[in-house]
Short mmCIF file of C-alpha atoms in Angstrom, two decimals:
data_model
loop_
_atom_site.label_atom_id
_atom_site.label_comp_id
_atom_site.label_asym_id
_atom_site.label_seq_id
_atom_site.Cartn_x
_atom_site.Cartn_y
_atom_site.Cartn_z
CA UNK N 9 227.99 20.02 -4.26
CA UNK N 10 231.39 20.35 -5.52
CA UNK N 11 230.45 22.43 -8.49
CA UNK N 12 228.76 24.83 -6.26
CA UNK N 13 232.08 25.46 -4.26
CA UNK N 14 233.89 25.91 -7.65
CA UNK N 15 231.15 28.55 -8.45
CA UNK N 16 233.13 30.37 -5.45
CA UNK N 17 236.23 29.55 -6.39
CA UNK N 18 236.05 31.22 -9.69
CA UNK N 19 234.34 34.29 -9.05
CA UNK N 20 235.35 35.15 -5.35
CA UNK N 21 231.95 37.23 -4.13
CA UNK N 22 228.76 35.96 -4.07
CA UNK N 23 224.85 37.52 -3.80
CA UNK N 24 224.92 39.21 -0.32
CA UNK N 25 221.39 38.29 1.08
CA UNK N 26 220.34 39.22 4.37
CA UNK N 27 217.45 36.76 6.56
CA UNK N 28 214.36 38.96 8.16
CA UNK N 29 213.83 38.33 11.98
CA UNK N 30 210.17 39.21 11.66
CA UNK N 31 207.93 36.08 12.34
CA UNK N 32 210.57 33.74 13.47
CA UNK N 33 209.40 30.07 14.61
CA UNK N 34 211.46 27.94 16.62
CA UNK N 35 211.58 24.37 15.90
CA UNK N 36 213.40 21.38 17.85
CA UNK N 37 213.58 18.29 14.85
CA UNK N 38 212.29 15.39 16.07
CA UNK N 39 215.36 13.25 14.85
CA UNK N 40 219.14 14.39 14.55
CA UNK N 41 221.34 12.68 12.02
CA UNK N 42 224.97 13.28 10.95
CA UNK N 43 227.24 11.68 8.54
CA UNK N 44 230.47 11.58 6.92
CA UNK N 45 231.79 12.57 3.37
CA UNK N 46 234.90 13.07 1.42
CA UNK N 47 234.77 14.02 -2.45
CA UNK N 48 238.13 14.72 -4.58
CA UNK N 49 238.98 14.45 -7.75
CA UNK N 50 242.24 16.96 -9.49
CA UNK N 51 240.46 20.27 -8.82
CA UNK N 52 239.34 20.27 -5.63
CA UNK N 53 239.03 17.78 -2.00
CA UNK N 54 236.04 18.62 -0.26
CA UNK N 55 235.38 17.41 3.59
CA UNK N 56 231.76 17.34 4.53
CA UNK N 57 229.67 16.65 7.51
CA UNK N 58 225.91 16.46 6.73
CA UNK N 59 223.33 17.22 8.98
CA UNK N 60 219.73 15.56 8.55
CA UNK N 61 217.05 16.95 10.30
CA UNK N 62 213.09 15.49 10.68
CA UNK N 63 210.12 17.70 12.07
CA UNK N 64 206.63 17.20 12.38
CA UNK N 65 205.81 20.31 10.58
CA UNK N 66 206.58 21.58 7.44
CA UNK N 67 209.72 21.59 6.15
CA UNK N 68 209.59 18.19 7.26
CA UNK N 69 213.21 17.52 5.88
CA UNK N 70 216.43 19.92 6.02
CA UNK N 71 219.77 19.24 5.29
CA UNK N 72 222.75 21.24 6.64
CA UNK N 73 226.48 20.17 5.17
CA UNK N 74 229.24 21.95 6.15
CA UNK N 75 232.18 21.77 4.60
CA UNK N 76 235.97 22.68 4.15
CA UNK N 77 237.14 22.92 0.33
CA UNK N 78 240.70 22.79 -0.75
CA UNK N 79 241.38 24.11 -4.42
CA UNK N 80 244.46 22.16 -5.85
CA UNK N 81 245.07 24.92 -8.20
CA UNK N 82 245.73 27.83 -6.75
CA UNK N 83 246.32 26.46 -2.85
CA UNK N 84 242.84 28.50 -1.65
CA UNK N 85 240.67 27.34 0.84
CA UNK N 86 236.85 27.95 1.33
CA UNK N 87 234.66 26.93 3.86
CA UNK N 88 230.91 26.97 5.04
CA UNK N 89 227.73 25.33 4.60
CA UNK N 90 224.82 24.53 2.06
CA UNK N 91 221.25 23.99 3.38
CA UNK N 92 218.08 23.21 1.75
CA UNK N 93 214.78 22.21 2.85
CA UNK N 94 211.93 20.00 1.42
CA UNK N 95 208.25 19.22 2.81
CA UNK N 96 206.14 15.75 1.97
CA UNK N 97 203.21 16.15 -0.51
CA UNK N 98 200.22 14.29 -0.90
CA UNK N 99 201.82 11.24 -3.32
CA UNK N 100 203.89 10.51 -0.56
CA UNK N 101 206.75 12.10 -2.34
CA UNK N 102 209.11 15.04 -1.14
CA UNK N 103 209.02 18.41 -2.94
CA UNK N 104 211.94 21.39 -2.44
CA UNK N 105 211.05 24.55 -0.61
CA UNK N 106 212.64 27.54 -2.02
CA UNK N 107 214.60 29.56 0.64
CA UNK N 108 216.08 33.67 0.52
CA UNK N 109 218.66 33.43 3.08
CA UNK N 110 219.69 31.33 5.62
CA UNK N 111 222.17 31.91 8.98
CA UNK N 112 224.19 30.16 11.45
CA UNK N 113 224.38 30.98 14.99
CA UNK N 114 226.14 29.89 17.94
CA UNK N 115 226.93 31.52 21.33
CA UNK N 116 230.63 31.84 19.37
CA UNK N 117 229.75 32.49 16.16
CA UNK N 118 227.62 34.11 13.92
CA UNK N 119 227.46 33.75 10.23
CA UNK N 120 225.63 36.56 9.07
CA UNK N 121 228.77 38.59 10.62
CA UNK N 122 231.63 36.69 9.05
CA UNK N 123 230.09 34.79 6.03
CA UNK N 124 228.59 35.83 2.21
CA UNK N 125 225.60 33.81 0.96
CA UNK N 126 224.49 32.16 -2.49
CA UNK N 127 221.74 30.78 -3.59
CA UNK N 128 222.16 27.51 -5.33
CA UNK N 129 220.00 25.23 -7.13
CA UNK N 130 216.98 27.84 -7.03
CA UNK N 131 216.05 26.06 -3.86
CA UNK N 132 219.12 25.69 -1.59
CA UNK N 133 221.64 28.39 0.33
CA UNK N 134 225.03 28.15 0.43
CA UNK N 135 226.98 30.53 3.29
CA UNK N 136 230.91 30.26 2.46
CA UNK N 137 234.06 32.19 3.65
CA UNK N 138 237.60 32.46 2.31
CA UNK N 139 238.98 33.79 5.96
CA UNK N 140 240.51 31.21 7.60
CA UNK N 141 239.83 32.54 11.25
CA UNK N 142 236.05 32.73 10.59
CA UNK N 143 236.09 29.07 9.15
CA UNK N 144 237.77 27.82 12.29
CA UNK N 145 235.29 29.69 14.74
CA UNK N 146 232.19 28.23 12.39
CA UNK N 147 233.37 24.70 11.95
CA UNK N 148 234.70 24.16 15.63
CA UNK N 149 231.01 25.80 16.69
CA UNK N 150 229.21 23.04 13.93
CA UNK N 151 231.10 20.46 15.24
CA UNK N 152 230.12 21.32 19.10
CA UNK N 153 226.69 20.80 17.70
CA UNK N 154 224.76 23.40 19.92
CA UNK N 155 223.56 26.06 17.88
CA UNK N 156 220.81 27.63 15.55
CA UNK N 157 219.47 27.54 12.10
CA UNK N 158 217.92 30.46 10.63
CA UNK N 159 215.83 29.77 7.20
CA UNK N 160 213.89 32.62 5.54
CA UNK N 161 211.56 31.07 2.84
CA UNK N 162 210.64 32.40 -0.30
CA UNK N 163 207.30 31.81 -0.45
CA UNK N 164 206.31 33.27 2.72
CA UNK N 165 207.12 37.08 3.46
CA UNK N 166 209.19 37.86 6.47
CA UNK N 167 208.29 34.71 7.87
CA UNK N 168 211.54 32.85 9.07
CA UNK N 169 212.53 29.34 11.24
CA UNK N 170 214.46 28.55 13.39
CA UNK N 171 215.55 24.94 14.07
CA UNK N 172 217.54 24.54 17.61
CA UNK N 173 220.37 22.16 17.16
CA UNK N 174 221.45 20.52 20.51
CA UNK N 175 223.41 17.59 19.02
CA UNK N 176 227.03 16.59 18.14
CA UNK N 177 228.64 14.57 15.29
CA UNK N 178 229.69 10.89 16.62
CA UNK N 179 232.97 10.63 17.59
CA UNK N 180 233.96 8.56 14.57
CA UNK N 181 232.09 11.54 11.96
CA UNK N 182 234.55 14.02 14.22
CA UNK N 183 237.04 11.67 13.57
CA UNK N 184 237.00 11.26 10.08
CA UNK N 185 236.25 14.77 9.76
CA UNK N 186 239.53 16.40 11.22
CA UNK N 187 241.54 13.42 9.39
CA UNK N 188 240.07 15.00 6.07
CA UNK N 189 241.17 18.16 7.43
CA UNK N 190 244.46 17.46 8.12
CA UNK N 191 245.27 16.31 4.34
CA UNK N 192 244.45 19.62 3.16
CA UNK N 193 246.50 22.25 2.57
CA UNK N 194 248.67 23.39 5.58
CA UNK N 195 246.69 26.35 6.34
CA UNK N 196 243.91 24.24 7.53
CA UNK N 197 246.23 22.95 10.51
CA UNK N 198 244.99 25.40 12.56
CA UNK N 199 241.50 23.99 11.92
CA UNK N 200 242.19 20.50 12.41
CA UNK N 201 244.14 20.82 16.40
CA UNK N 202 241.60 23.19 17.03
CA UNK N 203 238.54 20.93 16.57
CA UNK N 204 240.67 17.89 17.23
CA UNK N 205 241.10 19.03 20.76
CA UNK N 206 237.48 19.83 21.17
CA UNK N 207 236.47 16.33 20.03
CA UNK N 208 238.86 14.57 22.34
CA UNK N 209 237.82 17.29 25.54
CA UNK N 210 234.43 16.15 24.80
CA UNK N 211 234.87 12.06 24.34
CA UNK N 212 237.32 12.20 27.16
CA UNK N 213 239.55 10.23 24.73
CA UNK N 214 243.11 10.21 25.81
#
């Protein structure tokens, strides 16, 4: 992933894409699973929470990891997500299903208003901002874990769906998400006590 993020990093816009509403299918995964990441190496730290979702019907598999990237070399910040989806095939195997656009939505946020998309990988999305305000609002509304997902596929012409997220990281992925936070640069303090003191209003930690 990290190469994708210094994609951004170097070129500062991306392909503006935009998802069609026509056709949309709503689909509640029959299994919810998040975990933990942190990647670093001179250029760049990257926090990441990945989100694994499992549905009966095709895509059977999507991924959702957002993330909060911290470019040592100039001090900039980027943050987002990068989703992809994959279906099983008759060898028992997995295969990638090519997607135009993809969106985020939450009753406080809403990517396709404050975010630029990518496409990645010739499969995969990524949605990114630079503005630290939006990548608060997105990543305290990710880690809440009630919100939508939005894929358009490529394949199939203004058809689009929508998986309903109703879910929240563990306490110890919240955890070791806003400690990855707060080693970033400074301007991602904001971020951190902001979805710090959701995760303990909503643990009932002291």
């Amino acid at each position: 992933m990290k190469r994708f993020v210094r994609y951004f990093f170097l070129f500062g816009s991306v392909l503006l894409l935009s998802a069609s509403s026509a056709c949309a299918k709503l689909i509640k995964p029959d299994d919810t699973t998040y975990t933990y990441n942190l990647e670093e190496n001179d250029e760049l730290r990257l926090c990441e929470i990945t989100l694994n979702l499992t549905n009966s019907v095709a895509p059977q598999m999507v991924s959702l990891t957002a993330f909060a990237a911290f470019s040592k070399p100039d001090g900039s910040l980027a943050a987002g997500f990068i989703t992809s989806a994959a279906k099983r095939i008759a060898s028992g195997g997995r295969t990638g299903v090519p997607l135009s656009s993809a969106s985020f939505q939450s009753q406080s946020f809403q990517s396709a208003n404050e975010m630029e998309q990518l496409i990645v990988n010739d499969t995969g999305i990524m949605v990114v901002t630079l503005d630290g305000s939006a990548a608060t609002a997105f990543l305290q509304a990710f880690i809440d874990g009630n919100f939508k997902l939005t894929l358009s596929l490529t394949r199939s012409k203004n058809v689009t769906q929508t998986f309903i997220v109703l879910q929240a990281p563990s306490q110890e992925v919240q955890k070791n998400f806003t400690k990855c936070l707060n080693q970033l640069n400074s301007n991602t303090a904001s971020i951190e006590s902001t979805i710090r003191a959701s995760s303990l209003r909503s643990t009932g930690a002291d």
